Amino acid sequence: MLRIVDAERDGKLAEECLVFTVPTLILERDGMLVERWNGFVSGDRLERAQREVLGREGKGRKRRGTWEGDPETSSSN
């Protein structure tokens, strides 16, 4: 799933995710941080990382907080 967050409008989320550079791209799997990029990243690199992550099991770090509106953690969905 791709989620786009406006760091200026949602400063709390940006702070929770330690976003200090725009753009910041965070790749997660099952709520776990597996890759993070600050600044420009090529589409090829993102696609390669996505393919690599889809094949991984049990790797990554738990994110620091939950994202409001996240369908995996939101009770409103």
mmCIF file of C-alpha atoms in Angstrom:
data_model
loop_
_atom_site.group_PDB
_atom_site.id
_atom_site.type_symbol
_atom_site.label_atom_id
_atom_site.label_comp_id
_atom_site.label_asym_id
_atom_site.label_seq_id
_atom_site.Cartn_x
_atom_site.Cartn_y
_atom_site.Cartn_z
ATOM 1 C CA MET A 1 0.000 0.000 0.000
ATOM 2 C CA LEU A 2 1.183 3.502 -0.784
ATOM 3 C CA ARG A 3 0.342 6.207 1.695
ATOM 4 C CA ILE A 4 1.226 9.848 1.026
ATOM 5 C CA VAL A 5 1.473 12.112 4.047
ATOM 6 C CA ASP A 6 1.774 15.898 3.980
ATOM 7 C CA ALA A 7 4.369 16.551 6.706
ATOM 8 C CA GLU A 8 3.263 20.178 7.060
ATOM 9 C CA ARG A 9 -0.377 19.216 7.648
ATOM 10 C CA ASP A 10 0.385 16.213 9.855
ATOM 11 C CA GLY A 11 3.353 17.349 11.907
ATOM 12 C CA LYS A 12 2.648 14.827 14.659
ATOM 13 C CA LEU A 13 3.036 11.900 12.261
ATOM 14 C CA ALA A 14 6.153 13.442 10.735
ATOM 15 C CA GLU A 15 7.620 13.775 14.223
ATOM 16 C CA GLU A 16 6.716 10.185 15.176
ATOM 17 C CA CYS A 17 8.390 8.903 12.009
ATOM 18 C CA LEU A 18 11.407 11.198 12.447
ATOM 19 C CA VAL A 19 10.807 12.973 9.139
ATOM 20 C CA PHE A 20 13.239 15.876 8.826
ATOM 21 C CA THR A 21 13.810 15.783 5.052
ATOM 22 C CA VAL A 22 11.265 15.980 2.256
ATOM 23 C CA PRO A 23 10.723 13.633 0.633
ATOM 24 C CA THR A 24 11.177 10.828 3.138
ATOM 25 C CA LEU A 25 10.087 7.397 1.967
ATOM 26 C CA ILE A 26 9.480 4.620 4.475
ATOM 27 C CA LEU A 27 8.967 1.038 3.380
ATOM 28 C CA GLU A 28 7.164 -1.164 5.887
ATOM 29 C CA ARG A 29 6.010 -4.730 6.005
ATOM 30 C CA ASP A 30 3.516 -5.896 8.621
ATOM 31 C CA GLY A 31 4.050 -2.688 10.589
ATOM 32 C CA MET A 32 7.826 -3.123 10.627
ATOM 33 C CA LEU A 33 10.248 -0.586 9.174
ATOM 34 C CA VAL A 34 12.424 -2.370 6.630
ATOM 35 C CA GLU A 35 13.841 0.491 4.564
ATOM 36 C CA ARG A 36 14.009 4.267 4.755
ATOM 37 C CA TRP A 37 15.180 6.888 2.253
ATOM 38 C CA ASN A 38 15.701 10.601 2.866
ATOM 39 C CA GLY A 39 15.672 12.642 -0.321
ATOM 40 C CA PHE A 40 15.351 11.546 -3.932
ATOM 41 C CA VAL A 41 15.233 7.822 -4.754
ATOM 42 C CA SER A 42 14.878 6.423 -8.255
ATOM 43 C CA GLY A 43 11.776 4.483 -9.207
ATOM 44 C CA ASP A 44 13.969 1.507 -10.112
ATOM 45 C CA ARG A 45 15.457 1.439 -6.607
ATOM 46 C CA LEU A 46 12.010 1.617 -5.015
ATOM 47 C CA GLU A 47 10.684 -1.210 -7.191
ATOM 48 C CA ARG A 48 13.727 -3.375 -6.392
ATOM 49 C CA ALA A 49 13.328 -2.731 -2.653
ATOM 50 C CA GLN A 50 9.634 -3.585 -2.844
ATOM 51 C CA ARG A 51 10.382 -6.900 -4.566
ATOM 52 C CA GLU A 52 13.061 -7.700 -1.967
ATOM 53 C CA VAL A 53 10.758 -6.886 0.947
ATOM 54 C CA LEU A 54 7.894 -8.972 -0.424
ATOM 55 C CA GLY A 55 10.202 -11.979 -0.174
ATOM 56 C CA ARG A 56 11.385 -11.254 3.385
ATOM 57 C CA GLU A 57 9.911 -12.765 6.502
ATOM 58 C CA GLY A 58 10.468 -11.528 10.044
ATOM 59 C CA LYS A 59 12.955 -8.768 9.238
ATOM 60 C CA GLY A 60 12.668 -5.128 10.171
ATOM 61 C CA ARG A 61 12.167 -2.854 13.150
ATOM 62 C CA LYS A 62 8.860 -1.997 14.755
ATOM 63 C CA ARG A 63 7.899 1.565 13.984
ATOM 64 C CA ARG A 64 7.828 3.985 16.889
ATOM 65 C CA GLY A 65 4.130 4.775 16.672
ATOM 66 C CA THR A 66 0.996 3.986 14.789
ATOM 67 C CA TRP A 67 -0.258 6.188 12.012
ATOM 68 C CA GLU A 68 -3.658 7.712 12.512
ATOM 69 C CA GLY A 69 -5.915 6.424 9.780
ATOM 70 C CA ASP A 70 -3.719 3.363 9.202
ATOM 71 C CA PRO A 71 -6.170 0.613 8.221
ATOM 72 C CA GLU A 72 -4.081 -1.940 10.126
ATOM 73 C CA THR A 73 -4.264 -0.034 13.411
ATOM 74 C CA SER A 74 -7.327 2.180 13.099
ATOM 75 C CA SER A 75 -10.414 1.111 15.023
ATOM 76 C CA SER A 76 -12.623 3.213 12.754
ATOM 77 C CA ASN A 77 -12.193 0.830 9.791
#
